[in-house]
XYZ file of C-alpha atoms in Angstrom:
236
model
C 0.000 0.000 0.000
C 2.528 2.649 -1.124
C 1.757 6.363 -0.703
C 0.857 8.310 -3.856
C 4.074 10.336 -3.520
C 6.182 7.239 -4.306
C 8.639 7.675 -7.170
C 8.542 5.593 -10.332
C 11.684 3.722 -9.249
C 10.196 3.182 -5.803
C 7.053 1.646 -7.276
C 8.402 -0.296 -10.233
C 12.055 -0.732 -9.252
C 15.310 0.633 -10.577
C 17.993 3.055 -9.465
C 21.725 3.182 -10.290
C 22.092 0.006 -8.255
C 18.843 -1.736 -9.256
C 16.494 -2.712 -6.460
C 12.971 -4.170 -6.568
C 10.058 -1.769 -6.179
C 6.765 -2.026 -4.343
C 5.155 -4.060 -7.120
C 7.777 -6.800 -6.762
C 7.365 -6.727 -2.994
C 3.661 -7.397 -3.726
C 4.535 -10.452 -5.866
C 1.860 -13.165 -5.371
C -0.091 -10.696 -3.232
C -2.171 -7.533 -3.459
C -0.900 -4.087 -4.474
C -3.345 -1.435 -3.233
C -2.984 2.046 -4.728
C -5.275 4.485 -2.933
C -5.972 7.928 -4.460
C -4.889 6.478 -7.809
C -5.144 9.764 -9.715
C -2.811 11.469 -7.218
C 0.116 9.346 -8.420
C 2.331 10.942 -11.071
C 1.186 9.914 -14.548
C 4.587 8.452 -15.611
C 4.522 6.354 -12.431
C 1.040 5.066 -13.236
C 1.937 4.355 -16.868
C 4.989 2.366 -15.742
C 2.559 -0.261 -14.389
C 1.433 -1.266 -17.878
C 4.273 -3.633 -18.767
C 4.472 -5.420 -15.371
C 0.687 -5.967 -15.337
C 0.967 -7.527 -18.784
C 4.087 -9.651 -18.311
C 4.184 -10.307 -14.563
C 7.785 -9.131 -14.309
C 9.997 -6.026 -14.377
C 13.125 -5.864 -16.556
C 15.772 -3.306 -15.601
C 18.866 -2.809 -17.753
C 21.971 -0.895 -16.704
C 25.443 -0.685 -18.264
C 26.865 -3.265 -15.887
C 23.835 -5.386 -15.063
C 20.406 -6.521 -16.258
C 17.901 -7.873 -13.769
C 14.373 -9.261 -13.876
C 12.136 -8.990 -10.820
C 8.903 -11.019 -10.541
C 5.799 -8.841 -10.280
C 2.667 -10.990 -10.442
C 0.350 -9.006 -8.221
C -3.366 -8.332 -7.887
C -3.819 -4.606 -8.468
C -6.566 -2.837 -6.521
C -6.801 0.899 -7.186
C -9.227 3.401 -5.668
C -10.009 6.953 -6.743
C -12.649 9.636 -6.349
C -14.869 10.319 -9.379
C -13.735 13.981 -9.481
C -11.576 16.446 -7.500
C -14.352 17.283 -5.016
C -15.439 13.641 -4.780
C -19.172 14.128 -5.383
C -19.588 13.628 -9.132
C -22.553 11.309 -9.655
C -23.574 11.460 -5.975
C -27.344 11.721 -5.587
C -27.141 13.511 -2.218
C -24.287 15.985 -2.772
C -23.778 18.512 -5.552
C -20.522 18.245 -7.496
C -18.698 21.591 -7.625
C -16.273 20.615 -10.389
C -16.380 21.853 -13.973
C -16.247 19.463 -16.923
C -12.700 20.631 -17.604
C -11.602 19.896 -14.040
C -13.103 16.408 -14.174
C -11.506 15.744 -17.570
C -8.057 16.834 -16.350
C -8.490 14.811 -13.162
C -9.259 11.601 -15.057
C -6.716 12.258 -17.814
C -3.981 10.578 -15.752
C -5.704 7.268 -16.472
C -4.993 6.390 -20.074
C -7.036 3.995 -22.161
C -4.133 1.504 -22.508
C -3.740 1.386 -18.720
C -7.452 0.839 -18.094
C -7.461 -1.857 -20.774
C -5.213 -3.874 -18.495
C -7.545 -3.665 -15.489
C -10.287 -6.304 -15.534
C -12.970 -4.643 -13.395
C -13.971 -0.993 -13.053
C -16.574 -0.731 -10.294
C -18.391 2.391 -9.094
C -18.949 2.261 -5.337
C -21.821 4.418 -4.093
C -21.616 6.332 -0.822
C -22.791 4.379 2.216
C -25.991 5.714 3.798
C -26.176 6.415 7.529
C -28.820 3.734 8.140
C -26.695 1.129 6.382
C -23.593 2.191 8.289
C -25.233 1.979 11.716
C -27.593 -0.939 11.151
C -26.880 -4.066 13.183
C -28.579 -6.215 10.561
C -26.042 -7.637 8.131
C -27.645 -8.663 4.848
C -24.479 -9.330 2.853
C -23.084 -12.817 2.429
C -20.233 -13.889 4.634
C -16.720 -14.755 3.482
C -17.238 -18.484 4.031
C -20.297 -18.530 1.787
C -18.503 -16.581 -0.938
C -15.463 -18.840 -0.666
C -17.649 -21.905 -1.189
C -19.101 -20.338 -4.354
C -15.626 -19.492 -5.660
C -14.381 -23.019 -4.992
C -17.403 -24.507 -6.774
C -16.923 -22.276 -9.821
C -13.199 -23.121 -9.830
C -13.972 -26.833 -9.974
C -16.327 -26.219 -12.885
C -13.618 -24.253 -14.695
C -10.946 -26.891 -14.022
C -13.097 -29.634 -15.570
C -13.175 -27.557 -18.752
C -9.647 -26.186 -19.042
C -7.489 -27.703 -16.296
C -5.390 -25.341 -14.205
C -5.450 -22.539 -16.774
C -7.162 -19.576 -15.103
C -9.609 -17.451 -17.068
C -7.429 -14.392 -16.496
C -4.467 -15.964 -18.323
C -6.325 -17.316 -21.367
C -4.510 -16.669 -24.646
C -6.331 -15.478 -27.770
C -6.536 -19.056 -29.052
C -7.824 -20.327 -25.710
C -10.426 -17.539 -25.579
C -11.830 -18.810 -28.885
C -11.908 -22.337 -27.507
C -13.348 -21.733 -24.029
C -15.303 -18.455 -24.236
C -18.148 -19.694 -26.428
C -21.029 -17.209 -26.702
C -24.699 -17.810 -27.301
C -25.905 -15.932 -30.404
C -27.776 -13.274 -28.404
C -24.735 -12.766 -26.158
C -22.518 -12.211 -29.206
C -24.898 -9.534 -30.500
C -24.800 -7.683 -27.173
C -21.003 -7.763 -27.111
C -20.796 -6.444 -30.682
C -23.086 -3.539 -29.780
C -20.953 -2.670 -26.742
C -17.755 -2.925 -28.787
C -19.051 -0.368 -31.293
C -20.656 2.032 -28.817
C -17.831 2.076 -26.253
C -15.100 1.966 -28.928
C -13.424 -0.882 -27.084
C -9.892 -1.994 -27.860
C -9.066 -5.625 -28.630
C -7.619 -5.954 -25.123
C -10.839 -4.647 -23.502
C -12.855 -6.971 -25.720
C -10.870 -9.943 -24.440
C -11.149 -8.722 -20.838
C -14.945 -8.684 -21.148
C -14.946 -12.207 -22.575
C -12.758 -13.513 -19.732
C -14.877 -11.842 -17.052
C -18.077 -13.108 -18.701
C -16.549 -16.615 -18.761
C -15.893 -16.365 -15.017
C -19.439 -15.156 -14.307
C -20.791 -18.067 -16.381
C -18.634 -20.444 -14.318
C -20.495 -19.327 -11.191
C -23.709 -20.377 -12.941
C -21.961 -23.563 -14.139
C -22.944 -23.025 -17.768
C -20.722 -24.047 -20.682
C -21.885 -21.276 -23.003
C -21.721 -17.601 -22.037
C -25.257 -16.208 -21.898
C -26.495 -12.634 -22.532
C -26.817 -11.916 -18.788
C -23.169 -12.863 -18.269
C -22.028 -10.488 -21.023
C -24.199 -7.651 -19.697
C -22.711 -7.996 -16.234
C -19.164 -8.119 -17.608
C -19.782 -4.951 -19.656
C -21.128 -3.241 -16.541
C -17.685 -3.733 -14.988
C -16.100 -1.516 -17.677
C -17.555 1.756 -16.352
C -14.353 3.770 -16.828
C -14.292 3.019 -20.565
C -17.219 5.439 -20.902
C -15.277 8.261 -19.231
C -11.796 8.008 -20.708
C -11.043 9.509 -24.118
C -8.900 7.152 -26.166
């Protein structure tokens, strides 16, 4: 959980005498970047290659090193500088230009590499203070994940949905006709890249695994598209 003032070398690794950065220290774990848009843009953009390859390559005159960097990235940010854009109970005081500049640190190619973009609404007072807990517990969710994992393993072995290659996507992410039509419409309207297109297919495959269905249905595609909310806000 590095602070947003961290340097690019501190996050990714480097220096005259190369050392691993925070992302390598998060190898096989979670890297949480709070206030994501407060990081320097070059620092944020430096995440692109490690997210893609799972490693960091640093070359110097006297030495070349490779640090492992397979991490689960979780990033959080406000929707605008004042934090109230889209809030039903508070008025946003930001101009369109301010919001655009605020979000401009997040490039399309970077967001393409992030599987889920989820808008989290403000918690209401009654929900915050209520003793009644309606959400599912961790044990129940774990059981569902384990069941969906077994279903996936019967189909494709130990290959996770997140690491499917283009050829494997064609083999395992089979769409019903109506689901394919929905995905085509989203591709055209949101001007999705090929990488985002594949991300949606992989997420839809995972959602279908929870329902234990071999073919990806329209409802699975709709839900996967819903998790690409930032694609609507970022100018490519």
